[in-house]
Short mmCIF file of C-alpha atoms and ligand atoms in Angstrom, two decimals:
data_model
loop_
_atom_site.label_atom_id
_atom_site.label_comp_id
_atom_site.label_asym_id
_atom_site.label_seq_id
_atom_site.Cartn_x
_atom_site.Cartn_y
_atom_site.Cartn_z
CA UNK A 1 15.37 17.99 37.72
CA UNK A 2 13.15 20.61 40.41
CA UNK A 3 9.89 21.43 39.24
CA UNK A 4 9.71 24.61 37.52
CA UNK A 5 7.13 26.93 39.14
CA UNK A 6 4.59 26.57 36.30
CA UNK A 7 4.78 22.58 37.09
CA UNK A 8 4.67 23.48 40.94
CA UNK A 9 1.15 25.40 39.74
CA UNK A 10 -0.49 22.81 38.24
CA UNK A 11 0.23 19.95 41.15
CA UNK A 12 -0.74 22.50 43.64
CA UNK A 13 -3.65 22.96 41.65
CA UNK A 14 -4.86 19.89 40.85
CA UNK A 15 -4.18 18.52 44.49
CA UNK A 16 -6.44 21.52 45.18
CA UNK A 17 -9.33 20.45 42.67
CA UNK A 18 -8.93 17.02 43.33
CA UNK A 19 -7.79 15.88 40.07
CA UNK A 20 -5.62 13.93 38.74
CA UNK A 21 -3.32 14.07 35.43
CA UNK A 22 -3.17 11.58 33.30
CA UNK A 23 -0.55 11.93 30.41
CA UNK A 24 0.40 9.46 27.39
CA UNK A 25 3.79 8.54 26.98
CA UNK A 26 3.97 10.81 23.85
CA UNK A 27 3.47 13.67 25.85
CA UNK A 28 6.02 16.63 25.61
CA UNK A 29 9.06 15.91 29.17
CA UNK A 30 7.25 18.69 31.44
CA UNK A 31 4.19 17.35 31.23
CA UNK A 32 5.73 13.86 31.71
CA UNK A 33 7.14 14.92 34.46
CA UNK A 34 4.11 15.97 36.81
CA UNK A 35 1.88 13.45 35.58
CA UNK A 36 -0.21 11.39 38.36
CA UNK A 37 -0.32 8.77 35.80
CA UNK A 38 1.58 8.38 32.66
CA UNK A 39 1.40 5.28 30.70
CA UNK A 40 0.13 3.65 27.20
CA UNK A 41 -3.59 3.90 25.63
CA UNK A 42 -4.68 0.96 27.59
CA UNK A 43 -3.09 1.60 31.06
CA UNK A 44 -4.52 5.40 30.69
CA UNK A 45 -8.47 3.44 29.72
CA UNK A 46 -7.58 1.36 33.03
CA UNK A 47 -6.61 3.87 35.16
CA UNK A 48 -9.35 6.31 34.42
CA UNK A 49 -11.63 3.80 34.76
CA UNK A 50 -10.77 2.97 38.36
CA UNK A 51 -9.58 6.51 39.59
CA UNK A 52 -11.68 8.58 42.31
CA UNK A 53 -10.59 11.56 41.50
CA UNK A 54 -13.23 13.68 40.57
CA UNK A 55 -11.85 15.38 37.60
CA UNK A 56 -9.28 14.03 34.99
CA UNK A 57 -7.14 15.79 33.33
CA UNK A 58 -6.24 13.91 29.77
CA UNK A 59 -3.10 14.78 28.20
CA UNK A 60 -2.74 12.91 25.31
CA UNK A 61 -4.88 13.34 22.08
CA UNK A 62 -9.02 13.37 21.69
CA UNK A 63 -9.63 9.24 21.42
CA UNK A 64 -7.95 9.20 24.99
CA UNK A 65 -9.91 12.00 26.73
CA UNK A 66 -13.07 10.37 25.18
CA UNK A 67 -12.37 6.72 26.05
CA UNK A 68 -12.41 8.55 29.63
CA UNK A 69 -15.36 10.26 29.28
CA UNK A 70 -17.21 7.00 27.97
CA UNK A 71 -15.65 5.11 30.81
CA UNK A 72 -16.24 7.53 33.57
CA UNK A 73 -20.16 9.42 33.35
CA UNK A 74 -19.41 10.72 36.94
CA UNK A 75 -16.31 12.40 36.37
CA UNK A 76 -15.11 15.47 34.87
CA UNK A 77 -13.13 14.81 31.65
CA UNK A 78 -10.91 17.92 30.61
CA UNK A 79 -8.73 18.13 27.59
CA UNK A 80 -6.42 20.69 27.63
CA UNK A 81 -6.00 21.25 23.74
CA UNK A 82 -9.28 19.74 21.99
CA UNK A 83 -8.05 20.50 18.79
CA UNK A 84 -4.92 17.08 19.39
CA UNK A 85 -6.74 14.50 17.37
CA UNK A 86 -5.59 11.60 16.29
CA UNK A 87 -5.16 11.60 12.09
CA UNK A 88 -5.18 7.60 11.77
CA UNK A 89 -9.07 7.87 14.20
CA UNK A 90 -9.97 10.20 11.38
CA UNK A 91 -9.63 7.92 8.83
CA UNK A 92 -12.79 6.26 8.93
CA UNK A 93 -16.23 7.50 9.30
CA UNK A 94 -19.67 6.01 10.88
CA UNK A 95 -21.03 5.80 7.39
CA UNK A 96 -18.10 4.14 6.02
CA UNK A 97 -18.33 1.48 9.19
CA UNK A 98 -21.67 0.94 8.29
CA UNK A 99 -21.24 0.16 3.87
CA UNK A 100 -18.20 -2.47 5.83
CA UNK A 101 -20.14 -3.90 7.75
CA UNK A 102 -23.21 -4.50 5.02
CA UNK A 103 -20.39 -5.68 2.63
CA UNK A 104 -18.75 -8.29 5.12
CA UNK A 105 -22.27 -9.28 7.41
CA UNK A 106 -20.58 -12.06 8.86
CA UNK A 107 -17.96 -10.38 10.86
CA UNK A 108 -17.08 -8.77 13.58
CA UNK A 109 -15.94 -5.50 14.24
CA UNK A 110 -12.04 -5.43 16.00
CA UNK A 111 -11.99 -1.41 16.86
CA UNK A 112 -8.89 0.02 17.90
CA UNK A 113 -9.16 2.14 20.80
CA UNK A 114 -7.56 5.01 18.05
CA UNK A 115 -11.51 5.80 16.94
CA UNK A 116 -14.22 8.09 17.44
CA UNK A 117 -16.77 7.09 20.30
CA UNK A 118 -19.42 7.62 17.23
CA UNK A 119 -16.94 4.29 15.64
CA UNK A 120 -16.78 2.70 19.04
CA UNK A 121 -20.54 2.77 19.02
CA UNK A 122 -20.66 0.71 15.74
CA UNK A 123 -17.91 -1.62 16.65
CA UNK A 124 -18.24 -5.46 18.74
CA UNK A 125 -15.22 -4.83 20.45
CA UNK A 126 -12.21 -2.23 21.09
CA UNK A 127 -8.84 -3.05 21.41
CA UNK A 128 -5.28 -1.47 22.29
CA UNK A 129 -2.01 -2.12 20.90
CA UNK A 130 -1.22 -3.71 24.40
CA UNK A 131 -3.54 -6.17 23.83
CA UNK A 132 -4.88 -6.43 19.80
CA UNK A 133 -4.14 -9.79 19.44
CA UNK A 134 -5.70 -11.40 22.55
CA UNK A 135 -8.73 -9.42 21.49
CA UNK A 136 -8.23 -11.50 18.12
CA UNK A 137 -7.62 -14.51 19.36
CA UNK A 138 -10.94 -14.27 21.93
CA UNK A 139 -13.35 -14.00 19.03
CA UNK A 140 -14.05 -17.89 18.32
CA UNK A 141 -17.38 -17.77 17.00
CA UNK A 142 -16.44 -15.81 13.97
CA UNK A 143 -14.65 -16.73 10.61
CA UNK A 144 -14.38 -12.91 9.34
CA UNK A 145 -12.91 -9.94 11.62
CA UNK A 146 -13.54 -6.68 10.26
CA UNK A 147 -10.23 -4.86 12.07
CA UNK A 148 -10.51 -0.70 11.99
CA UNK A 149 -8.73 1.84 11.46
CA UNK A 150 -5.35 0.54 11.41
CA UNK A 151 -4.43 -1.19 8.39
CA UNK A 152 -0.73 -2.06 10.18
CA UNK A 153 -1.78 -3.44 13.36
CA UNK A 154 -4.76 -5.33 11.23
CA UNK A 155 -2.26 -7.18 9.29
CA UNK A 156 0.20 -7.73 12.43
CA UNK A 157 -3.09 -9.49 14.06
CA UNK A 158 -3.79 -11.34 10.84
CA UNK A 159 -0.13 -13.45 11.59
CA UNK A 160 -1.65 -15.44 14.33
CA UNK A 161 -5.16 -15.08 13.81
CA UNK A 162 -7.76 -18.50 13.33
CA UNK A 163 -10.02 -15.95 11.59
CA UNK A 164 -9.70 -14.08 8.39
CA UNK A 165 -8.68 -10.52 9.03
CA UNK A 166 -10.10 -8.09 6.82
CA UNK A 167 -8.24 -4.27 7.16
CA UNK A 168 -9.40 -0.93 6.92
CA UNK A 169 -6.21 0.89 5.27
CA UNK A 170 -5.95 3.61 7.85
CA UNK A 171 -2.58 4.28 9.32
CA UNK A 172 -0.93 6.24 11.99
CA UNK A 173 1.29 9.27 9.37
CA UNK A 174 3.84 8.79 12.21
CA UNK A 175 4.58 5.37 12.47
CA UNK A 176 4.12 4.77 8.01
CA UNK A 177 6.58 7.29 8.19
CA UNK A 178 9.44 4.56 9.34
CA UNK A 179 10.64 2.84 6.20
CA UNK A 180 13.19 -0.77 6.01
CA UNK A 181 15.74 1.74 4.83
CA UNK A 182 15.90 3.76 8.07
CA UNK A 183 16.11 0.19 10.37
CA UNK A 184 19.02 -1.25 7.76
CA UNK A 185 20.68 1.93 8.39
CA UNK A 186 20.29 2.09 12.46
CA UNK A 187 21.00 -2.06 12.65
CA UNK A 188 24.57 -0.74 10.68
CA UNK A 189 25.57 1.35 13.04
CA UNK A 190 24.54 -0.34 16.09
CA UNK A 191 25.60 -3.94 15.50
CA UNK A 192 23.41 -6.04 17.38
CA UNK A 193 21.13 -3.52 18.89
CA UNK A 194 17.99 -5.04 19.29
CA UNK A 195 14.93 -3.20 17.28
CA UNK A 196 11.95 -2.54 19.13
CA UNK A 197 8.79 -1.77 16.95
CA UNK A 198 5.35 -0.80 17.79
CA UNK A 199 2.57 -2.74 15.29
CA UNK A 200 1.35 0.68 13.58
CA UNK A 201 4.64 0.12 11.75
CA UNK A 202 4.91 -1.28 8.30
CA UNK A 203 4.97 -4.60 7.86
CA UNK A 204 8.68 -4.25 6.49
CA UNK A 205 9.66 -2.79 9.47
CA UNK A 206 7.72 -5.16 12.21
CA UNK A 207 9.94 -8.28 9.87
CA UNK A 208 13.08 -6.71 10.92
CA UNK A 209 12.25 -6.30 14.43
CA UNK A 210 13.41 -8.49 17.17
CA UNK A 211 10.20 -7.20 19.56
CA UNK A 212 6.94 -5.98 18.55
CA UNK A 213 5.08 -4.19 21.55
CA UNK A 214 2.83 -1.46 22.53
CA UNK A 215 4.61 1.47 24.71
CA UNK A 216 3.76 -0.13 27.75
CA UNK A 217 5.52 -3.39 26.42
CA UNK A 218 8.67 -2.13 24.70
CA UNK A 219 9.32 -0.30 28.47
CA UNK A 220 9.26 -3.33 29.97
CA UNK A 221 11.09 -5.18 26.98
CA UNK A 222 14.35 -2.69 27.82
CA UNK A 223 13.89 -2.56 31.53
CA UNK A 224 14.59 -6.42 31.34
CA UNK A 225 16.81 -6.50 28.55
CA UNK A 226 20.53 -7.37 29.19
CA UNK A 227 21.79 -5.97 25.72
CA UNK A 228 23.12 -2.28 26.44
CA UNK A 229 21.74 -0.48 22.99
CA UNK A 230 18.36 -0.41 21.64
CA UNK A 231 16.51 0.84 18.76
CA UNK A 232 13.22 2.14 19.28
CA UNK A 233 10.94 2.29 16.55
CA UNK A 234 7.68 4.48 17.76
CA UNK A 235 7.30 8.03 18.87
CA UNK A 236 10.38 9.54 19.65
CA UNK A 237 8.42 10.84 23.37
CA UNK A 238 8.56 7.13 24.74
CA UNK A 239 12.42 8.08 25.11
CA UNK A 240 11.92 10.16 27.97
CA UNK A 241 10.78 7.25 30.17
CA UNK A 242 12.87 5.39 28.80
CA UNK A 243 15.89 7.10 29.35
CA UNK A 244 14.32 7.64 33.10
CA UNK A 245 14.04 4.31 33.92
CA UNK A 246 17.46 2.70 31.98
CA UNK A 247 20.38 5.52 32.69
CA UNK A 248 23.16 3.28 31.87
CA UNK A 249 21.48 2.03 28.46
CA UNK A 250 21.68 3.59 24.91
CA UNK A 251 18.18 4.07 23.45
CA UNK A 252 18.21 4.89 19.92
CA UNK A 253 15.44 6.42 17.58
CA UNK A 254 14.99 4.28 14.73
CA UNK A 255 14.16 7.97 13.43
CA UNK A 256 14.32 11.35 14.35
CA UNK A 257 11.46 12.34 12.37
CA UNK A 258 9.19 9.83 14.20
CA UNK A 259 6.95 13.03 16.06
CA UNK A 260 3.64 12.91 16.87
CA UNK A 261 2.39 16.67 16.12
CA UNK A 262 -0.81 16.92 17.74
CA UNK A 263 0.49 14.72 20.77
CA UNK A 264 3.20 17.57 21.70
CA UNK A 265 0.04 20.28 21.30
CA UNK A 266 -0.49 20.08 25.00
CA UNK A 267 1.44 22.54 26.75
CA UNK A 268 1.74 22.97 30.51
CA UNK A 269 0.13 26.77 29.96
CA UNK A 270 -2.88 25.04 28.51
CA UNK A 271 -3.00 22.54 31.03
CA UNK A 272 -2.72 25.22 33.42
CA UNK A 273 -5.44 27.49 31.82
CA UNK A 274 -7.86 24.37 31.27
CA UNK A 275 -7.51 23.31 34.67
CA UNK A 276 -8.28 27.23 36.05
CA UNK A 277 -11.42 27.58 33.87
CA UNK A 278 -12.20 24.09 33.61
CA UNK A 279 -12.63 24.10 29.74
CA UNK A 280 -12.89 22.02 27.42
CA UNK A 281 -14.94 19.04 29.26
CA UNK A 282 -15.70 16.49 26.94
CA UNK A 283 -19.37 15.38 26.75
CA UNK A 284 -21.01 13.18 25.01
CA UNK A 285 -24.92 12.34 24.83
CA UNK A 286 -25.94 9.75 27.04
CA UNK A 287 -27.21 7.40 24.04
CA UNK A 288 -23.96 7.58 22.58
CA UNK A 289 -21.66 7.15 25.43
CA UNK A 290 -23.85 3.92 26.37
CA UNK A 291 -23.45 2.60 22.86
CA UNK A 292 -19.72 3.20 22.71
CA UNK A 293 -19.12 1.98 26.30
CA UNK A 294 -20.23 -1.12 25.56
CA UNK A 295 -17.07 -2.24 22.87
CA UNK A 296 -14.75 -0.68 25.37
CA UNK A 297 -16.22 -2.66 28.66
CA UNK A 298 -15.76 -5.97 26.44
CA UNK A 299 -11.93 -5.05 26.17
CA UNK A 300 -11.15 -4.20 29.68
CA UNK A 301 -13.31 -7.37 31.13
CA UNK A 302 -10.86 -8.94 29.02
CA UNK A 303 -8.11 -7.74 30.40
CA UNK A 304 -8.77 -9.09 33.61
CA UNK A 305 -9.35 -12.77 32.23
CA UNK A 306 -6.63 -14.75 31.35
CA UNK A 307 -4.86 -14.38 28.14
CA UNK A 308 -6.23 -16.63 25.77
CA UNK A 309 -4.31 -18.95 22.57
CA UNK A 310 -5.81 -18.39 19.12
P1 13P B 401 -0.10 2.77 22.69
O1 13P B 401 -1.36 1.97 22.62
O2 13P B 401 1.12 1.94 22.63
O3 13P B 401 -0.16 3.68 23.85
O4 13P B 401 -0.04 3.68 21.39
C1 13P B 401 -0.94 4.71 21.20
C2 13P B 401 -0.72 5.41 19.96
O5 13P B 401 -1.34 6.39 19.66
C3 13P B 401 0.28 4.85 19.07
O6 13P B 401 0.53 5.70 18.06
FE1 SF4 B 402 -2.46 8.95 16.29
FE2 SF4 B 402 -0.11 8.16 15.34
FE3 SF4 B 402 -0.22 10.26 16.92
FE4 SF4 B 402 -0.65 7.80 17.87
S1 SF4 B 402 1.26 8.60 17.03
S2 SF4 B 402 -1.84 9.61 18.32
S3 SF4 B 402 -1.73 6.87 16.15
S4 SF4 B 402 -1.14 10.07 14.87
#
């Protein structure tokens, strides 16, 4: 599909500024479609650590433009909509981190990447979908892990875990939103279909899956698949790759309803507008960015060590 002249805009613009745009897989098509980078919460923290572009451009919702602000003092962070948060990041607050942490002294604080940098600045050590459990399984000196927010990706953890996991009961509205009943009904009428599920799904529904992956790692799961049909249980925006990079394959919402709200806020006008002002820099004080950077650093050296067996 041609660019439409909006889209044209913004690259010509941010070539001009020398910036780049880096957009979550959740992202509404047209902004998909000019990103400079588009990929999952953990290839996004990656990227913007390493980019030299001096201003970035996050389109995906507030954790994500603040994970780059932590990770990159020296660069310009802009969020085109500040108002797309994350509900499940909401659902826990410093003070509540702090009564968990007096309550269970002895463990450590698993953080996923879905938090507030004020949470992140509490926490031992962040994690990603992409990689929650090797996160898990590099913590050897403790019995107790204190996982946050996500009560659904705690418990998926907990499966292969040496150490006891103890969940915070937040969850992500979109992904509780999936129930068994919707996956019996999709596995019906595609017979063998394999279902792909991301962890902030129930625990019924990561049973009945045949993969359980982050964005990044259900793409990859279809690109190498030989089955033909596929039912894809996470935000329904991950079809647009999808479909991109598999035309001959049939990629099937495990349900419709399965929208992220504040992750289609971003428009391309407000990306547009954001990027001609330059508003809506996040900024954080110094103290707090160091504090916060230092749970986010331990998950991306980690990444670049080899992946370790619980
Ligand atoms: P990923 O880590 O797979 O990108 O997921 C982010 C997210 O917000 C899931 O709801
Ligand atoms: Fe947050 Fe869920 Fe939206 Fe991801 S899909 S940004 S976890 S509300």
């Amino acid at each position: 599909m041609p660019l439409s002249d909006l889209q044209k805009n913004i690259v010509a613009l941010l070539r001009q500024k020398k910036a780049i745009l880096l957009a979550h897989y959740y992202q509404r098509r047209e902004v998909q479609e000019i990103a400079d980078i588009l990929g999952d919460s953990l290839s996004l923290c990656i990227e913007a650590a390493k980019t030299d572009a001096e201003i970035i451009v996050f389109a995906g919702v507030h954790f994500m433009a603040e994970s780059a602000a932590i990770l990159c003092p020296d660069k310009t962070v802009l969020i085109p909509r500040p108002d797309a948060g994350c509900p499940l990041a909401d659902m826990i607050t410093p003070e509540q981190l702090q009564k968990a942490r007096q309550s269970h002294p002895e463990a450590a604080v698993v953080t996923y990447i879905n938090s507030s940098a004020a949470i992140k600045a509490l926490s031992d050590i962040c994690c990603t979908s992409a990689n929650a459990l090797n996160v898990v399984h590099s913590i050897k000196d403790k019995k107790e892990i204190l996982f946050i927010p996500d009560g659904n990706l705690a418990r998926y953890t907990a499966l292969s875990a040496s150490a006891a996991i103890i969940p915070w009961e937040g969850y992500c509205p979109v992904h509780q939103s999936l129930n068994i009943d919707d996956i019996i009904k999709r596995k019906a009428d595609y017979p063998g279909a394999p279902v792909l599920a991301h962890p902030e799904c129930t625990p019924d529904v990561l049973r009945a899956a045949d993969f359980v992956g982050s964005t990044a790692a259900m793409l990859e799961f279809v690109r190498k698949a030989s089955q033909k049909t596929f039912i894809i249980a996470t935000e329904t925006g991950i079809l647009v790759q999808m479909g991109k990079e598999n035309p001959g394959k049939t990629l099937i919402p495990a349900s419709e309803n399965m929208i992220c709200e504040t992750m289609k806020y971003t428009t391309l006008e407000d990306i547009y507008t954001g990027l001609t002002n330059m508003t809506h820099i996040v900024t954080l004080p110094e103290d707090k960015r160091l504090k916060a950077l230092s749970s986010l650093e331990k998950m991306l050296a980690l990444a670049k060590s080899p992946p370790s067996t619980p």
